[in-house]
Tab-separated table of C-alpha atoms in Angstrom:
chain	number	residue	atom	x	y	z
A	12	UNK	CA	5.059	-3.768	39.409
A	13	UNK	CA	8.377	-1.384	40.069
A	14	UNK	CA	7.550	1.977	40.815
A	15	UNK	CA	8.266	4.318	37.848
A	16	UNK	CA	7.146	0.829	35.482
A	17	UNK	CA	4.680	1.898	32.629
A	18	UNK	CA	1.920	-1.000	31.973
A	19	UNK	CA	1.201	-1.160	28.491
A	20	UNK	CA	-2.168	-1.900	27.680
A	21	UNK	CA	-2.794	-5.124	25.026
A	22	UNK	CA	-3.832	-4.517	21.939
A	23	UNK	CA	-7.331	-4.543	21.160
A	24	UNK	CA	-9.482	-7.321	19.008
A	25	UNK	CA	-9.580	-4.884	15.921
A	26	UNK	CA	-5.591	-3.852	16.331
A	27	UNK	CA	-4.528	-7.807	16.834
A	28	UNK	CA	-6.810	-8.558	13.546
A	29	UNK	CA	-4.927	-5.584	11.826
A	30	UNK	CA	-1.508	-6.873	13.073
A	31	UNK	CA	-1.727	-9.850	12.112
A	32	UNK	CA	-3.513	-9.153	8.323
A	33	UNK	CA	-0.643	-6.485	7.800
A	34	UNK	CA	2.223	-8.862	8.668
A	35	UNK	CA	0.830	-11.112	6.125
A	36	UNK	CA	0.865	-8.282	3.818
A	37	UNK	CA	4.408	-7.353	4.053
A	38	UNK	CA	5.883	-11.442	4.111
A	39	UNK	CA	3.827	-11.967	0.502
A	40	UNK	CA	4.934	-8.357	-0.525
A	41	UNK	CA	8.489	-9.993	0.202
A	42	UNK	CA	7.922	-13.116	-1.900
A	43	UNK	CA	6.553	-11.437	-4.286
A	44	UNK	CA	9.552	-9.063	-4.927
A	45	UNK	CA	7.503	-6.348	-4.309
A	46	UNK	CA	9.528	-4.627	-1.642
A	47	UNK	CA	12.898	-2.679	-1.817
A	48	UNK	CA	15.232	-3.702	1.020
A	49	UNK	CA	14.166	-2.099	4.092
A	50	UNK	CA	12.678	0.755	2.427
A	51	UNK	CA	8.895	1.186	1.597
A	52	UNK	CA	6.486	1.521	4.133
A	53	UNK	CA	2.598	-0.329	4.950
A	54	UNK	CA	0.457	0.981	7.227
A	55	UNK	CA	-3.288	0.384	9.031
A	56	UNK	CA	-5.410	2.685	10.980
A	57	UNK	CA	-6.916	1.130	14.308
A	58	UNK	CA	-8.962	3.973	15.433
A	59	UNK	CA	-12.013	5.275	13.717
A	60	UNK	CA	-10.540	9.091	13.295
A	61	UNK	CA	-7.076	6.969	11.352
A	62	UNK	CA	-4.810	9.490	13.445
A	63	UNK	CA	-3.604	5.876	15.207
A	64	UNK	CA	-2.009	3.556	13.111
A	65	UNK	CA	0.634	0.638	12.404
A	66	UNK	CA	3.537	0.493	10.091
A	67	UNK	CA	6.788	-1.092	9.754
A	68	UNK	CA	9.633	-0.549	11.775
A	69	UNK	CA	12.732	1.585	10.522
A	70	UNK	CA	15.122	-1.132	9.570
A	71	UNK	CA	12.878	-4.172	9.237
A	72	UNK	CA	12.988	-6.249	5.939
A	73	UNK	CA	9.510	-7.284	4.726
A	74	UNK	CA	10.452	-10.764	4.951
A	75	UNK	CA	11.133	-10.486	9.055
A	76	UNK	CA	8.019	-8.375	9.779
A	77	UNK	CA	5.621	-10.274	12.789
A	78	UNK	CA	2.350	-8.989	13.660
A	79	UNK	CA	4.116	-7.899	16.993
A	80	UNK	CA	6.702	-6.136	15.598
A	81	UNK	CA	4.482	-3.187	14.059
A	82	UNK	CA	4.913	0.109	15.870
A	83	UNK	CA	1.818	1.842	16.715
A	84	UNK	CA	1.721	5.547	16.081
A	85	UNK	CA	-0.136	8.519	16.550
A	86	UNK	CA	-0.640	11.596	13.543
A	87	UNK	CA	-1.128	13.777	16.397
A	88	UNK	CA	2.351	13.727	17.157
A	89	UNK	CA	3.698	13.798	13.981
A	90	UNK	CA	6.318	16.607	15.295
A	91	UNK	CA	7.944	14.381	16.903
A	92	UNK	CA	11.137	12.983	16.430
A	93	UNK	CA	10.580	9.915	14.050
A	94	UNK	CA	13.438	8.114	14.616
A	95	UNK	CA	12.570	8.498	18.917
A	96	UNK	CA	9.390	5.887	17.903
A	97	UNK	CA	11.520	3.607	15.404
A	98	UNK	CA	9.867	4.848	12.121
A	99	UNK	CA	11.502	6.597	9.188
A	100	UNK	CA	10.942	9.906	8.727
A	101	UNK	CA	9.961	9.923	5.130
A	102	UNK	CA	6.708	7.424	6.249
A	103	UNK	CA	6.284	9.450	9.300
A	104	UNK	CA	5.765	12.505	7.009
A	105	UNK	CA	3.441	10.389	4.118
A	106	UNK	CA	1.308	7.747	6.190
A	107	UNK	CA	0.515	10.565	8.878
A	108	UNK	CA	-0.765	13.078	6.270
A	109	UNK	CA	-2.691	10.696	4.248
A	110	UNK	CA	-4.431	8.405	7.283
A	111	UNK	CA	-5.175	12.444	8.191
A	112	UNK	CA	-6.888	13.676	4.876
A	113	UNK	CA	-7.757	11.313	2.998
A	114	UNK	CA	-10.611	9.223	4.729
A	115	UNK	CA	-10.692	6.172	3.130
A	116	UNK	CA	-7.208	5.621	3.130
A	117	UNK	CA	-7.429	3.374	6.127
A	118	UNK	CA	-4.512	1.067	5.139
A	119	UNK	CA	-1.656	2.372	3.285
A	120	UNK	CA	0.270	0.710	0.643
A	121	UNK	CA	3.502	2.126	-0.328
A	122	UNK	CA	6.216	0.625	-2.858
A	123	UNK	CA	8.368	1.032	-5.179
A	124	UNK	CA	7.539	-2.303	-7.131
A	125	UNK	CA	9.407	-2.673	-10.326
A	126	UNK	CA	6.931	-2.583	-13.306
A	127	UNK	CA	4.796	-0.059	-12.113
A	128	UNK	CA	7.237	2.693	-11.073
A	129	UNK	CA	9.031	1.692	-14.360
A	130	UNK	CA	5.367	3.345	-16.017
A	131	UNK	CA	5.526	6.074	-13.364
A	132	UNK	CA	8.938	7.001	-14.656
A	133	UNK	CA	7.747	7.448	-18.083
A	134	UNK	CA	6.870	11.026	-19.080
A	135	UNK	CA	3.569	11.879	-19.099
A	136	UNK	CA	2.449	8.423	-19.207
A	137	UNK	CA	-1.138	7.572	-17.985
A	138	UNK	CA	-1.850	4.043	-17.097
A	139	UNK	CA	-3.573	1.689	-20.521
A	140	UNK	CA	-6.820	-0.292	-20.324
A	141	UNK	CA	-4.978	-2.731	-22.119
A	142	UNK	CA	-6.601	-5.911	-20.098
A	143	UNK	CA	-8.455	-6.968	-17.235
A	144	UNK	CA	-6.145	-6.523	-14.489
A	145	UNK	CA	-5.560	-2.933	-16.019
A	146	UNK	CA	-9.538	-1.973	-16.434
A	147	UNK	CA	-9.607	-2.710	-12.423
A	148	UNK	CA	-7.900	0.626	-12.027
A	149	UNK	CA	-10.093	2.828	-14.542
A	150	UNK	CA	-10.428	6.544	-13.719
A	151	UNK	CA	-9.111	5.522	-10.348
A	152	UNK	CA	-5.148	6.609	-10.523
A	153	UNK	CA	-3.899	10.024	-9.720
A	154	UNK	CA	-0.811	11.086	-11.596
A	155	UNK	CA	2.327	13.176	-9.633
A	156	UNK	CA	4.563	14.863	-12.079
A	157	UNK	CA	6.695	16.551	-9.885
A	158	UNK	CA	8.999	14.921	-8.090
A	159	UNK	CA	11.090	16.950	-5.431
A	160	UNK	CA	13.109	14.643	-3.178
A	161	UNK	CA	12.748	12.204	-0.475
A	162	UNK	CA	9.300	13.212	2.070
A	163	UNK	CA	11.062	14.804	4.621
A	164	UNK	CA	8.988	17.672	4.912
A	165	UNK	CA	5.088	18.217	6.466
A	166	UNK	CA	4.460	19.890	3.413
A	167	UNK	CA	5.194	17.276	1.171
A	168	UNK	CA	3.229	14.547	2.802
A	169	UNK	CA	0.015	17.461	2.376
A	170	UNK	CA	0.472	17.921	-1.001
A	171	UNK	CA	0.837	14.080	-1.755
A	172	UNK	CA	-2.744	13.707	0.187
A	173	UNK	CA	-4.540	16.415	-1.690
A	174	UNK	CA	-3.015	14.403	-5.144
A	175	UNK	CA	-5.373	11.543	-3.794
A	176	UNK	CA	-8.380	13.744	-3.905
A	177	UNK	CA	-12.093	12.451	-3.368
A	178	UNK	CA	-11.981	9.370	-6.017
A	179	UNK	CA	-8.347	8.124	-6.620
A	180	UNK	CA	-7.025	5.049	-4.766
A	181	UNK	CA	-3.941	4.817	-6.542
A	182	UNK	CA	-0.777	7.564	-6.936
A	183	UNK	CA	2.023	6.652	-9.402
A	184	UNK	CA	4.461	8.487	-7.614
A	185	UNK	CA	6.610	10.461	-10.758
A	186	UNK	CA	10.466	8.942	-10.753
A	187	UNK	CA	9.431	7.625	-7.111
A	188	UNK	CA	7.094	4.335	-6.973
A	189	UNK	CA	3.269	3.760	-5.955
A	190	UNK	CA	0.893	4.521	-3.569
A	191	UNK	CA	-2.444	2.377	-3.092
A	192	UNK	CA	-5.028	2.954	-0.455
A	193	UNK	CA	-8.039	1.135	0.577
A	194	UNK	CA	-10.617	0.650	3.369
A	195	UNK	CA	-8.994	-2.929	4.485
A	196	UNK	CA	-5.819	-4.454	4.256
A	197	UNK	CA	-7.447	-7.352	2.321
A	198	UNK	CA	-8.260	-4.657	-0.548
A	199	UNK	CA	-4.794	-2.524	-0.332
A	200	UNK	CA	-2.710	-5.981	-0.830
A	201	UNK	CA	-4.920	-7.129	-3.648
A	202	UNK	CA	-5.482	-4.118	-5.236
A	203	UNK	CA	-1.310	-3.792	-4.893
A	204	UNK	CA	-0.776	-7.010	-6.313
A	205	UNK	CA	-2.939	-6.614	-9.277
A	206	UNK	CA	-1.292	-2.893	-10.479
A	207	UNK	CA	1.738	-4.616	-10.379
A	208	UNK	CA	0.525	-7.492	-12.402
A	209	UNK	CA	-1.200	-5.174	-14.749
A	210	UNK	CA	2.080	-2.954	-15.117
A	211	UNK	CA	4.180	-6.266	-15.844
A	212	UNK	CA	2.071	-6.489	-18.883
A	213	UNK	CA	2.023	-2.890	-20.143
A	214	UNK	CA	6.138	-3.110	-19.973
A	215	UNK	CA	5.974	-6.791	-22.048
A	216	UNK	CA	3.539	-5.101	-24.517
A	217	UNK	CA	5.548	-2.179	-24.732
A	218	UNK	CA	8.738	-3.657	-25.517
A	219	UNK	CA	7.294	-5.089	-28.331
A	220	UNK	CA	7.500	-2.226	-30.557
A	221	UNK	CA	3.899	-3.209	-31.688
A	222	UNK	CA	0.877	-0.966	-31.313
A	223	UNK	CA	-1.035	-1.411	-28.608
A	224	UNK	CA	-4.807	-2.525	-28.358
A	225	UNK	CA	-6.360	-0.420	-25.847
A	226	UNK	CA	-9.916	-1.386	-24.481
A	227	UNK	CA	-12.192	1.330	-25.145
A	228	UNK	CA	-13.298	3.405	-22.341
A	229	UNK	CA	-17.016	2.452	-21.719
A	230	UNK	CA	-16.009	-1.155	-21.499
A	231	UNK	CA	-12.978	-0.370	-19.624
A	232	UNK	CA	-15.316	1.718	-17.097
A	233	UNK	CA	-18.052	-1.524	-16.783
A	234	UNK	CA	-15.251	-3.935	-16.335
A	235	UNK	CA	-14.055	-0.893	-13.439
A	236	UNK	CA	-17.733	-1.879	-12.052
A	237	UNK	CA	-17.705	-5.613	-12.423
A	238	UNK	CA	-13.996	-5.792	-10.410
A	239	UNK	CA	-15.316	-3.655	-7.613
A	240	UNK	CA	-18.692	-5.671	-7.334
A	241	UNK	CA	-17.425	-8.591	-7.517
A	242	UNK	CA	-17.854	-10.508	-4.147
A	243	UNK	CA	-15.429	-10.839	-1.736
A	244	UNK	CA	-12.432	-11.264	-3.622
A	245	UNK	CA	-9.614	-9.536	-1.751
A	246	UNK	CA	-10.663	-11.264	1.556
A	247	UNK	CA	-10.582	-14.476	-0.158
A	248	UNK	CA	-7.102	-13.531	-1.759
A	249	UNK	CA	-5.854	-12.657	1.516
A	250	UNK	CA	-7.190	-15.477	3.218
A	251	UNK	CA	-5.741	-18.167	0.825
A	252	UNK	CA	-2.646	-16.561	1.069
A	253	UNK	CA	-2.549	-16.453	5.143
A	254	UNK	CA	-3.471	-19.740	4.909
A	255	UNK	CA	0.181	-20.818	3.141
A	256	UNK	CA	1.714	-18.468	5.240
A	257	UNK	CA	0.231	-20.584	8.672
A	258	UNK	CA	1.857	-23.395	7.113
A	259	UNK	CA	5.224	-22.264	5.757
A	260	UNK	CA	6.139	-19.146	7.823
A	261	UNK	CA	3.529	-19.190	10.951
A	262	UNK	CA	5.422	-16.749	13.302
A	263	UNK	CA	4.092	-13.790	11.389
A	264	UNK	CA	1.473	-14.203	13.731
A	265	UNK	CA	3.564	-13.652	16.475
């Protein structure tokens, strides 16, 4: 090796596992339509404090993303210039803060997908038990009213964190989008897909005119409990879908 040459070290079993489950995250998030150009930001802690973590390059469309392409950051150096490690500032500022305080937040979902930030851009609306999908996500959303501009400063990404609190794993994000978090990947992606599916059919019932049906809140709270005991089913979802991906688009992997 040249003098002056800086070895990199290869990534560990856990971080090539993350890599590779996150890529899959963002190519689905693409078919989906769940993504907005190159904006919108995933991310996955690798280290058990979640100060290290992956996310999506600045300037990379969902659709392009490869398990080797993730950039591998550390919240420690958050005061750094973003732009120096090929991340955008505004998830610099959010995914730093929140892998930081909020504990549980070990992968990061962050969109702007159409249906739900419609909701989230309706005033003072809080999300309907109006079906299934929807009673997944009982007493679990945190609401932020007061949007102030893009996340540019530390402050910001704090006060986004704190809106998380101790029991929330979703923010609708006022006149901005959505941010789920989860323990796995598996569980951010699926618990992603399903707001948005549950959103797509608040909007159709809304437009209706009609009144709305809402399920009332003990059985919205058991069917809360059934979704989250129910076995396995993110890892399957993930799997299945990793599974098309191997055969249609395998150099995610890469």
């Amino acid at each position: 090796m040249a003098t002056g040459t800086r070895e990199v070290a290869a990534p560990s079993v856990v971080e090539r596992g993350a890599r590779v489950q996150l890529a899959a995250a963002f190519r689905w998030a693409a078919r989906l339509g769940l993504h907005e150009g190159v904006a919108n930001h995933f991310s996955v802690a690798v280290d058990d404090a979640g100060t290290r973590f992956l996310i999506n390059p600045r300037g990379a469309h969902f659709s392009e993303i490869t398990a080797s392409s993730l950039v591998l950051v550390d919240a420690a150096r958050r005061d750094e210039d973003p732009f120096v490690h090929g991340v955008d500032p505004t998830a610099w500022i959010l995914h730093s803060h929140i892998h930081a305080h909020v504990p549980r937040a070990r992968c990061i979902v962050h969109t702007h997908m159409p249906h739900a930030t419609a909701l989230a851009c309706l005033a003072d609306y809080r999300f309907a038990m109006l079906d299934q999908n929807a009673c997944r996500f009982h007493g679990r959303i945190a609401y932020d009213r007061d949007y102030a501009g893009m996340a540019l400063e530390p402050g910001e990404g704090e006060r986004v964190a704190a809106l998380l609190g101790d029991g929330h794993d979703v923010l609708l994000l006022g006149n901005h989008g959505v941010i789920v978090v989860a323990e796995t990947v598996a569980e951010a992606f699926d618990l992603a897909y399903y707001l948005e599916r549950a959103a797509h059919l608040q909007v159709l019932a809304l437009s209706t005119g009609r009144p709305l049906s809402v399920v009332p809140d003990d059985v919205a709270a058991r069917a809360c409990a059934q979704w989250r005991d129910y076995p396995e089913g993110a890892e399957l979802h993930l799997a299945a879908l990793m599974r098309i991906l191997d055969r249609e688009s395998p150099e995610y992997r890469t």
